[in-house]
Each structure stands twice: as structure tokens, then as C-alpha cells.
Amino acid sequence: MYVSANLIWLAVALPLAGFLINGALSIWRPGAKTAVSIVGPAVLLGAFAVVALIFRSFAAANLGTPQVVPLWTWLPVGALRIELSLLVDQLSLVMLLVITGVGSLIHLFSVGYMRSDPGYARYFAYLNLFVVFMLMLVLGSSLPVLFIGWEGVGLCSYLLIGFWYGDKANADAGKKAFLVNRIGDFGFMVAMFIIWATLGSLNFLDIAELAPQHLAAGGAVVTTITLFLFLGCTGKSAQIPLYVWLPDAMAGPTPVSALIHAATMVTAGVYLVARTNILFAMAPVSSTVVAGIGALTALFAATIGLRQYDIKKVLAYSTVSQLGYMFLAVGTGAYVAGVFHLVTHAFFKALLFLGAGSVIHSMHHAYHATHSHEDAQDMRNMGGLRRAMPWTFALMAIATLAIAGIPPFAGFFSKDETLAAAFARGAEIPVFRLFWLFGVIAAALTAFYMARLMAMTFFGENRTGAEEQKHLHEAPLIMTVPLAVLGVLSAVGGWLNLPALFGGQARLEHWLDPVIEGAHHYFPLEMPHGQTEFILIGLAIVIGVGGLVAGWRVTMARPILPARDAAPEVGFWKVLYHKYYVDELYAALVVRPLLRLSDRVLWKDVDQGLIDRGGVEGTARLASSLGWIGTRLQTGQVGVYLTVFLVGALGIFFVVMG
């Protein structure tokens, strides 16, 4: 059955309908949880079905030409004509499958996880709207349409991260995410202005055609454009220096963390670089910056993950680190490897977050039952949970092996391809060998802290408490089934781009080739072959296994005390625990000076002094004074009026004549 790409609007319309229905229920029938439980996941499953059918038809018809689906004219302003249209091609279809597929599983998990929350309908309304904007982001045929989705997911992230807004910390986390992303968005907008000024179009297909004609490869203009685009990416995809919002985003419900961190928002920057690959390929300096920031972020975030105790915080810094790998790949010119790791990361990271959600759900239940006020997210309060939660343990173990890069799990193939590409680029640009080394060390640290997470959570003696242990249990079926599906995908997801060395056909590479073939001309990359390839693969396996073993042995070498009894961190561990004090540094150098500027100068001097007292009140006083003068002149004597008239007339005469 052939399904036309013109029906892609249905994939957006279905979650939009879910938002409207659930939004209405949250206002007029907030207690209608059964209806919300059906509508929320159903619209995502419907969107996934639409995308899957279009994908099948697209592949069966062997369509190499992108399909543009026009909806209506949005902004006709002079020479600028922006159509609200959707772009269906190989890259957007891959992203759509990830967003709607993994998004559907997260929605199903949320039914069980959020069931008792009084804001249940509001939660699903926000979640549905988030997916709407993410779909617009990847389907936009032009930069302005993509920007709608870009800003929309930013707005929804603010609503979801601060979902429990009654808690000030949660509200502050939402505001922090919103404000930090605005810094990156400034760069995005500047890039759009320059592209319009130089190419006369903001459509992706036009940019791919016009850029080689009007921009000089390696020139200042294309370098400036791509650096500003990447500034936008550092905000949305949490790279140095704008990564600080993402760990705080853990304040939201755990399924929100899975949706934001795994399949949607944070990958938007990687998608943007892959979508505008021709521009980055023409700007080798910018590509080097992208790869360098990615490699540095991967290493930096991995070191922080070594000493976090909040299970969600560990996974948050893991996300920042894995996003660094994606940027290392696309900055190297291995755009397929970047997208490949984006896909596999969506599988195993969603599984890790949802598995952590199951653990937290059980811990909360246990502490609530015993009226305890211990931290349900602190791994020091867990231990031995594999006995109470065997399914969650087994599935999170699969995800751990995947993220650690252990074959044959999904993360091994995508991470190995990224590191191999960086090593190969180093033969041409030596600094890439340093980036490769950063990636290798980060891979070892990733395996280490994931082994630490599993050991502290599922092994050893249970530290929850004697009474609390009685209430620990496996998550309900509605939460476990999505974990099982993600477990299968985390195990076999690497087959999507299985290289010939392992008997595969590199299907994803061939699938995405029409989207990135233009970039190969400007930034070609020859991947390692033969003995070098075998050495790199062997090194990757040794690093992954070694990191897991080291993490396990170090963690289990001494007894783990509950959080309330644990000694404070000292030395370098304290620095890692406090995340290198980056938040404190930003607060001292940026936040507090800006607050003082706003309070003392902009508010008190400019607003109150200049505008209020000088402008508004001054104008009132001037009018009053002029009125008083006018009353003094109103004497009722004709002679006075005649004298004033003559004096004014003579004054005008002398001014004109003089």
C-alpha cells in the first residue's frame, strides 16, 4: 500500500489534537484520567503509524528526491516569502521514527508513572504539545519553520521541567533552561539573517543548491554563518559553555527527562548540523570547532558523572557527554555516524531514564508507605534492588552495556564509528587525534560511572531501610512493557548501520547518502580499513570492558553508607561533586552582575529616575507649570493680550529676518 508523503501533516495533527483534548480536560475535567490515559499515548501511536507507513512507501518507491509538502504561505514580505511547508526526506523520516516511536513508549510509561499526580491531564497536554513542536522542528522545509519548532520545544521544556512549579527549585530549573537557551537562539537568528542576506533564501533545498554558487569554501562568510548556527546548537544540545541547564532539568518528572534527553529536544542541535551539512562541510574551521567542543564536552561531562549520587544527575551528565560524541562525529564530517549515535542513544538513554524512573517510583512508594523523608533518587539510599526489581535490573543492564560500547549492543557500533572517523580525520588535521583521545578517555569514564550506577543501585546490601524493603516492588506492566521494547532496541539497534566488517550492509549510510552527498565533495573522509580498523575496534572493546570492571571493583571495594551517614566529599572528589563550581562561577561573573545592573541601573536610575521621574512625572510637572503660566496671562484686559501678541509677532519677525 502506497501512502503519499502529502499525508505527513497527519503526524503533526494527531498530537496537536491530543494537546487540545487533554488541555480542555485539564481545565474542565481534570479528574478524567481514563480519557487522558487513552488520548495521550494514542495520538503518538497514531503519529508513529503514519510515519512508519510513509517511510515504507518512501523506501519502496526508492525516492531519492526530497518531497516538499506545502501547507500555506506564512510570511510574504517583499522578496522574502516563507512557506509553511514540510520536508520529507531520508533524514527527516529517520528523526520522525525516533521521535514518534520512542515518544510513544515514554507516553505509555507516563500513564503508570504519573497516574496519581493531580496535574495528570495538564502533564499529557504539555507532553503532546512538546512532540508537536519537535515534529515541526524536523519537518520544517526552511530555517524559519524549523525555528518555530525550535522555540516551541524550548517553551514546552520550560513548562515540563517546571511542571511541579510549587517547588521553587523546580520553577527555577524551568526558568534556567528557558533563559540559557535564549542565548543560543540569538546565534541561530543571526545566522538566519546572514544566510538571507547572502543567499536570498532560507529554504534548505535552496541553501544546498545556492551555497556552492555564492559562498567561498573556507571563506569568512560561511565560517561566520556556521559558527553562529553552532552557538544555537550549544544551547539546545547542551554543549560547553551552555550545557548548565540540562542537569537542572532533572527537576521535572522522570519521563520528561527521558523525552528531553533521549529522543527529542537535546538532539535538535545535532539535527541542525546534519541538515545544514553542506554549510559546515564548506567551513572546515567551524567543523573543527564543532568537533573540538563536542570532544571536550564529552570528556568534561563524563568526569562530573564519576561523583554524582542522584541517579538522574548521573544520567543527565551522561546525556551531555553522549551529545558531545554526536558533535564530534558531525564535526569530523561523519554525518551518518552522528545520526547513527543519535538513534542508538535514543534507545539506550530512554531505557536508562525510564528504568531510573521505575526505581524512583518504587523508592517513593516505599518511603511514602513508611512516612520516611529520605531522598528517593540518591543511589546511596538504594542497593540490592535487583532482587525486588529483576526486570528493571536486567533491562537497565542491557542499556548499560550499550552505552559502555560493548558489542554487540547498539552503542558499540555508533560510538566506534565516531571514534574511528575522528582518528581518520587526524591524518589530515592533526588536532583531531587529540579529539579522538578525548573521546577514548570519555568512553572509559562512561563505562566506569555506569558500572558504579548499577553497582550502587542494584547490588550490595539494601540501604533503603528494613521497613521500606517490604514495599519495594517491580513497576506495573504499563511501565515495564516500554522498558522491554527499548531493551530489544538497545540490544539490536546497532544493526541499523552494521558495517561490512561485521557482515552488514551499512543500511543507514546508504539511506542517508542522498542528504549528505553534497558535503562529501568539500569535506571528504576516508574511514580506516584493514589492520587499523581491527586495532581501533579492539581498543574500543578493551576500553569498554576495562571501564566496567574498574567501576565495579572500585564501587564494591568498600561499604556504601546511606546518604544521611555518608562523609562529606573532600579533595578533587569535592570538585567533581560540585561540578567544577561552574554554576557558582556563572553566578559570580554573569548572573549577579546582571542582576545588579538590572536593579541599580536599569530599574532605579533608568526606569524610576529617568523615565518615571524625568519623563512621566516631569512631563506632568511641565504641563502643570505651563497651565499656571497660562492662567496668569488670562487677565481679561485687551491691552495685555495686544501687547503679548505684538511681542510674539516681533520675535517671529526678527528670527525669520535675522
Coordinates of N, CA, C and O in Angstrom, one line a residue, residues 89-163:
D89 N 12.2 13.7 3.7 CA 13.4 13.1 3.0 C 13.9 12.0 4.0 O 13.4 11.7 5.0
Q90 N 15.1 11.5 3.6 CA 15.6 10.4 4.4 C 16.0 10.8 5.8 O 15.7 10.0 6.7
L91 N 16.5 12.0 6.0 CA 16.9 12.4 7.3 C 15.7 12.7 8.2 O 15.6 12.3 9.3
S92 N 14.7 13.4 7.6 CA 13.5 13.8 8.5 C 12.8 12.5 8.8 O 12.2 12.4 9.9
L93 N 12.7 11.5 7.9 CA 12.0 10.3 8.2 C 12.6 9.5 9.4 O 11.9 8.9 10.2
V94 N 14.0 9.4 9.4 CA 14.6 8.8 10.5 C 14.3 9.5 11.8 O 14.0 8.8 12.8
M95 N 14.4 10.8 11.8 CA 14.1 11.5 13.0 C 12.7 11.4 13.5 O 12.4 11.2 14.6
L96 N 11.7 11.3 12.5 CA 10.3 11.2 12.8 C 10.1 9.8 13.5 O 9.3 9.7 14.4
L97 N 10.7 8.8 13.0 CA 10.5 7.4 13.5 C 11.0 7.4 15.0 O 10.4 6.8 15.9
V98 N 12.2 8.1 15.2 CA 12.7 8.1 16.6 C 11.8 8.9 17.5 O 11.5 8.4 18.6
I99 N 11.4 10.1 17.1 CA 10.5 10.9 17.9 C 9.2 10.3 18.3 O 8.8 10.2 19.4
T100 N 8.5 9.8 17.2 CA 7.2 9.2 17.5 C 7.3 7.8 18.1 O 6.4 7.5 19.0
G101 N 8.3 7.0 17.7 CA 8.4 5.7 18.3 C 8.8 5.7 19.8 O 8.1 5.2 20.6
V102 N 10.0 6.4 20.1 CA 10.4 6.4 21.5 C 9.4 7.3 22.3 O 9.1 7.0 23.4
G103 N 8.9 8.4 21.6 CA 7.9 9.2 22.3 C 6.7 8.4 22.7 O 6.1 8.7 23.8
S104 N 6.2 7.5 21.9 CA 5.1 6.7 22.2 C 5.3 5.8 23.5 O 4.5 5.7 24.4
L105 N 6.5 5.2 23.5 CA 6.9 4.4 24.7 C 6.9 5.2 25.9 O 6.5 4.8 27.0
I106 N 7.5 6.5 25.9 CA 7.5 7.3 27.0 C 6.1 7.8 27.5 O 5.8 7.9 28.7
H107 N 5.2 8.0 26.5 CA 3.9 8.3 26.9 C 3.2 7.2 27.6 O 2.5 7.4 28.6
L108 N 3.4 6.0 27.1 CA 2.8 4.8 27.8 C 3.4 4.6 29.2 O 2.6 4.4 30.1
F109 N 4.7 4.8 29.3 CA 5.3 4.7 30.7 C 4.7 5.8 31.6 O 4.5 5.5 32.8
S110 N 4.4 7.0 31.0 CA 3.9 8.1 31.8 C 2.5 7.8 32.4 O 2.1 8.3 33.5
V111 N 1.7 6.9 31.7 CA 0.4 6.6 32.2 C 0.5 5.9 33.6 O -0.3 6.3 34.5
G112 N 1.5 5.1 33.8 CA 1.7 4.5 35.1 C 2.4 5.4 36.1 O 2.1 5.5 37.3
Y113 N 3.5 6.1 35.6 CA 4.3 6.9 36.5 C 3.6 8.1 37.0 O 3.8 8.4 38.2
M114 N 2.7 8.7 36.2 CA 2.1 10.0 36.7 C 0.7 9.8 37.1 O 0.0 10.8 37.3
R115 N 0.2 8.6 37.2 CA -1.2 8.3 37.4 C -1.8 9.0 38.6 O -2.9 9.5 38.6
S116 N -1.0 9.1 39.7 CA -1.5 9.7 40.9 C -1.3 11.2 41.0 O -1.7 11.8 42.0
D117 N -0.7 11.8 40.0 CA -0.4 13.2 40.1 C -1.7 14.0 39.8 O -2.4 13.7 38.8
P118 N -2.0 15.1 40.6 CA -3.2 15.9 40.3 C -3.2 16.6 39.0 O -4.2 17.0 38.5
G119 N -2.0 16.9 38.5 CA -1.9 17.6 37.2 C -1.8 16.6 36.0 O -1.1 17.0 35.0
Y120 N -2.4 15.5 36.1 CA -2.2 14.4 35.1 C -2.6 14.9 33.7 O -1.9 14.7 32.7
A121 N -3.8 15.5 33.6 CA -4.2 15.9 32.2 C -3.4 17.0 31.7 O -3.0 17.1 30.5
R122 N -3.0 17.9 32.6 CA -2.1 19.0 32.2 C -0.7 18.5 31.7 O -0.2 19.0 30.7
Y123 N -0.2 17.5 32.4 CA 1.0 16.9 32.0 C 1.0 16.3 30.6 O 1.9 16.6 29.8
F124 N -0.1 15.5 30.3 CA -0.2 15.0 28.9 C -0.4 16.0 27.9 O 0.0 15.9 26.7
A125 N -1.1 17.1 28.2 CA -1.3 18.2 27.3 C 0.1 18.8 26.9 O 0.4 19.0 25.7
Y126 N 0.9 19.1 27.9 CA 2.2 19.6 27.7 C 3.1 18.6 26.9 O 3.8 19.0 25.9
L127 N 3.0 17.3 27.2 CA 3.8 16.3 26.5 C 3.4 16.2 25.1 O 4.3 16.1 24.2
N128 N 2.1 16.2 24.8 CA 1.7 16.2 23.4 C 2.1 17.4 22.6 O 2.6 17.3 21.5
L129 N 2.0 18.6 23.2 CA 2.4 19.8 22.6 C 3.9 19.8 22.3 O 4.4 20.2 21.3
F130 N 4.7 19.3 23.2 CA 6.2 19.1 23.1 C 6.5 18.3 21.8 O 7.3 18.7 21.0
V131 N 5.8 17.2 21.6 CA 6.0 16.4 20.4 C 5.6 17.1 19.2 O 6.3 17.0 18.1
V132 N 4.5 17.9 19.2 CA 4.1 18.7 18.1 C 5.2 19.6 17.6 O 5.6 19.6 16.4
F133 N 5.8 20.3 18.5 CA 6.9 21.3 18.1 C 8.1 20.5 17.7 O 8.8 21.0 16.8
M134 N 8.4 19.4 18.3 CA 9.6 18.6 17.8 C 9.4 18.1 16.4 O 10.4 18.1 15.6
L135 N 8.2 17.7 16.1 CA 7.9 17.2 14.7 C 8.0 18.4 13.7 O 8.5 18.2 12.6
M136 N 7.6 19.6 14.1 CA 7.7 20.8 13.3 C 9.2 21.1 13.1 O 9.6 21.5 12.0
L137 N 10.0 20.9 14.1 CA 11.4 21.2 14.0 C 12.1 20.3 12.9 O 12.8 20.8 12.1
V138 N 11.8 19.0 12.9 CA 12.5 18.1 12.0 C 11.8 18.1 10.6 O 12.5 17.7 9.7
L139 N 10.6 18.6 10.5 CA 9.9 18.6 9.3 C 10.0 19.9 8.5 O 9.7 20.0 7.3
G140 N 10.4 21.0 9.2 CA 10.4 22.3 8.6 C 11.3 22.3 7.3 O 12.4 21.8 7.3
S141 N 10.7 22.8 6.2 CA 11.5 22.9 5.0 C 12.4 24.1 4.9 O 13.1 24.2 3.9
S142 N 12.3 24.9 5.9 CA 13.2 26.2 5.9 C 13.6 26.4 7.3 O 13.0 25.9 8.3
L143 N 14.6 27.3 7.4 CA 15.1 27.6 8.8 C 14.0 28.3 9.6 O 13.9 28.0 10.8
P144 N 13.2 29.2 9.1 CA 12.1 29.8 10.0 C 11.1 28.8 10.5 O 10.7 28.9 11.6
V145 N 10.7 27.9 9.6 CA 9.8 26.9 10.1 C 10.4 26.0 11.2 O 9.8 25.6 12.2
L146 N 11.7 25.6 10.9 CA 12.4 24.8 11.9 C 12.5 25.6 13.2 O 12.4 25.1 14.3
F147 N 12.7 27.0 13.1 CA 12.8 27.8 14.3 C 11.5 27.9 15.1 O 11.6 28.0 16.3
I148 N 10.4 27.7 14.4 CA 9.1 27.6 15.2 C 9.2 26.4 16.1 O 8.9 26.5 17.3
G149 N 9.5 25.3 15.6 CA 9.7 24.1 16.4 C 10.7 24.2 17.4 O 10.6 23.8 18.6
W150 N 11.8 24.9 17.1 CA 13.0 25.1 18.0 C 12.5 25.9 19.2 O 12.8 25.5 20.3
E151 N 11.8 27.0 19.0 CA 11.3 27.8 20.1 C 10.2 27.1 20.8 O 10.0 27.3 22.1
G152 N 9.4 26.4 20.1 CA 8.3 25.7 20.7 C 8.7 24.6 21.7 O 8.2 24.5 22.8
V153 N 9.7 23.8 21.4 CA 10.2 22.8 22.3 C 10.9 23.5 23.5 O 10.9 23.0 24.6
G154 N 11.5 24.7 23.3 CA 12.0 25.5 24.4 C 10.9 25.9 25.4 O 11.1 25.8 26.6
L155 N 9.8 26.4 24.8 CA 8.7 26.8 25.7 C 8.1 25.6 26.4 O 7.9 25.6 27.7
C156 N 7.9 24.4 25.7 CA 7.4 23.3 26.4 C 8.4 22.7 27.4 O 7.9 22.1 28.4
S157 N 9.7 22.8 27.2 CA 10.6 22.3 28.1 C 10.5 23.1 29.4 O 10.6 22.6 30.5
Y158 N 10.3 24.4 29.3 CA 10.1 25.3 30.4 C 8.8 24.8 31.2 O 8.9 24.7 32.5
L159 N 7.8 24.5 30.5 CA 6.5 24.0 31.2 C 6.7 22.6 31.9 O 6.2 22.4 32.9
L160 N 7.4 21.7 31.2 CA 7.6 20.4 31.7 C 8.6 20.3 32.8 O 8.5 19.6 33.8
I161 N 9.8 21.0 32.6 CA 10.8 20.9 33.7 C 10.3 21.6 35.0 O 10.5 21.1 36.1
G162 N 9.5 22.7 34.8 CA 8.9 23.3 36.0 C 7.5 22.8 36.2 O 6.7 23.6 36.8
F163 N 7.2 21.6 35.9 CA 5.8 21.1 36.0 C 5.3 21.2 37.4 O 4.2 21.6 37.7

